[in-house]
Amino acid sequence: MQEDSVFKREYVLIDADVSTKAECLAFIAEKAVEFGISSSVQGTIDGFMEREAVDSTGFSDGFAIPHTRCDAILKPSVMVVKTKRGIDWPSMDGEPTVVVFALLVPREVEGTVHLKLLSALSRKLVNAEFQKSLLNSCDSDEIFGIINQAIQS
Amino acid sequence: MAKKLVALCACTMGLAHTFMAAQSLEEAAKELGYEVKIETQGADGIQNALTPKDLEEADIIIQAVAITPENNDRFDNYDVYEIGLQDAIKNAKGIIKEIEEMISAEAQ
């Protein structure tokens, strides 16, 4: 994997011990700083919450896709969290959320290569088979493989 | 000739819902037998832009937008069905069918 890759093995976090949307976003923000994706935990949380205030990014079948484009983010990245238990994240079908795709994008992005990878992933997210394969997997290597393939294809 | 459906998708940040809606509409329209072209106005700019010819040929024109799109005057002389991005994502097929019903009701 290249250093500037939007998605890395370590960005898959399974069994996250979080109970609420706020806890989950805080967990993602802390990890984002740890991974060098973000310069600020609070800045990242604020970025996510700003978007959540417009409307919830929970969609259906247990998936949510929080995202932010803010000054705290240093490089375009996608992080994937699978939570230990379903969390209440207002969604289109009222189902609890278990798989969280977080898209993190700096305010200024050079070129569109990375943005295109993120848009390819967003498209994949509405695919029922893709969703099912992620819901059924509890293995982070496998989850990494499934998503990495989706981004590359 | 196949019926043609064109759509424009654009959400506030252009990172996620634009593309989820585009993909859902594309799959549903294909399933319902349409030739389909979908423009996205997202963080990566305007992709797959709809041309005057596309609009002229289209049987159904949809906008799933949360912002005022760029170059919106292209649509001035056409019937445009405006739908929510969330509806496009969760119920694209149902919405296309509803539009079909509205069109056939108007034709009578």
PDB file of N, CA, C and O in Angstrom, chain A residues 81 87 98 114 131:
ATOM      1  N   VAL A  81     -15.747   1.118  10.570  1.00  0.00           N
ATOM      2  CA  VAL A  81     -15.925   0.634  11.933  1.00  0.00           C
ATOM      3  C   VAL A  81     -17.085  -0.340  11.964  1.00  0.00           C
ATOM      4  O   VAL A  81     -18.161  -0.051  11.438  1.00  0.00           O
ATOM      5  N   ILE A  87     -26.071   0.331  17.139  1.00  0.00           N
ATOM      6  CA  ILE A  87     -26.242   1.608  17.834  1.00  0.00           C
ATOM      7  C   ILE A  87     -27.329   2.450  17.173  1.00  0.00           C
ATOM      8  O   ILE A  87     -27.615   2.311  15.997  1.00  0.00           O
ATOM      9  N   VAL A  98     -24.606  -0.930  12.477  1.00  0.00           N
ATOM     10  CA  VAL A  98     -23.483  -1.776  12.881  1.00  0.00           C
ATOM     11  C   VAL A  98     -22.230  -1.548  12.034  1.00  0.00           C
ATOM     12  O   VAL A  98     -21.120  -1.815  12.481  1.00  0.00           O
ATOM     13  N   HIS A 114      -8.323  10.925  -5.458  1.00  0.00           N
ATOM     14  CA  HIS A 114      -8.801  10.364  -4.190  1.00  0.00           C
ATOM     15  C   HIS A 114     -10.305  10.515  -4.041  1.00  0.00           C
ATOM     16  O   HIS A 114     -10.984   9.635  -3.531  1.00  0.00           O
ATOM     17  N   GLN A 131     -23.256  -4.996   0.801  1.00  0.00           N
ATOM     18  CA  GLN A 131     -23.709  -4.786   2.179  1.00  0.00           C
ATOM     19  C   GLN A 131     -23.713  -6.101   2.952  1.00  0.00           C
ATOM     20  O   GLN A 131     -23.220  -6.181   4.079  1.00  0.00           O
TER      21      GLN A 131
END
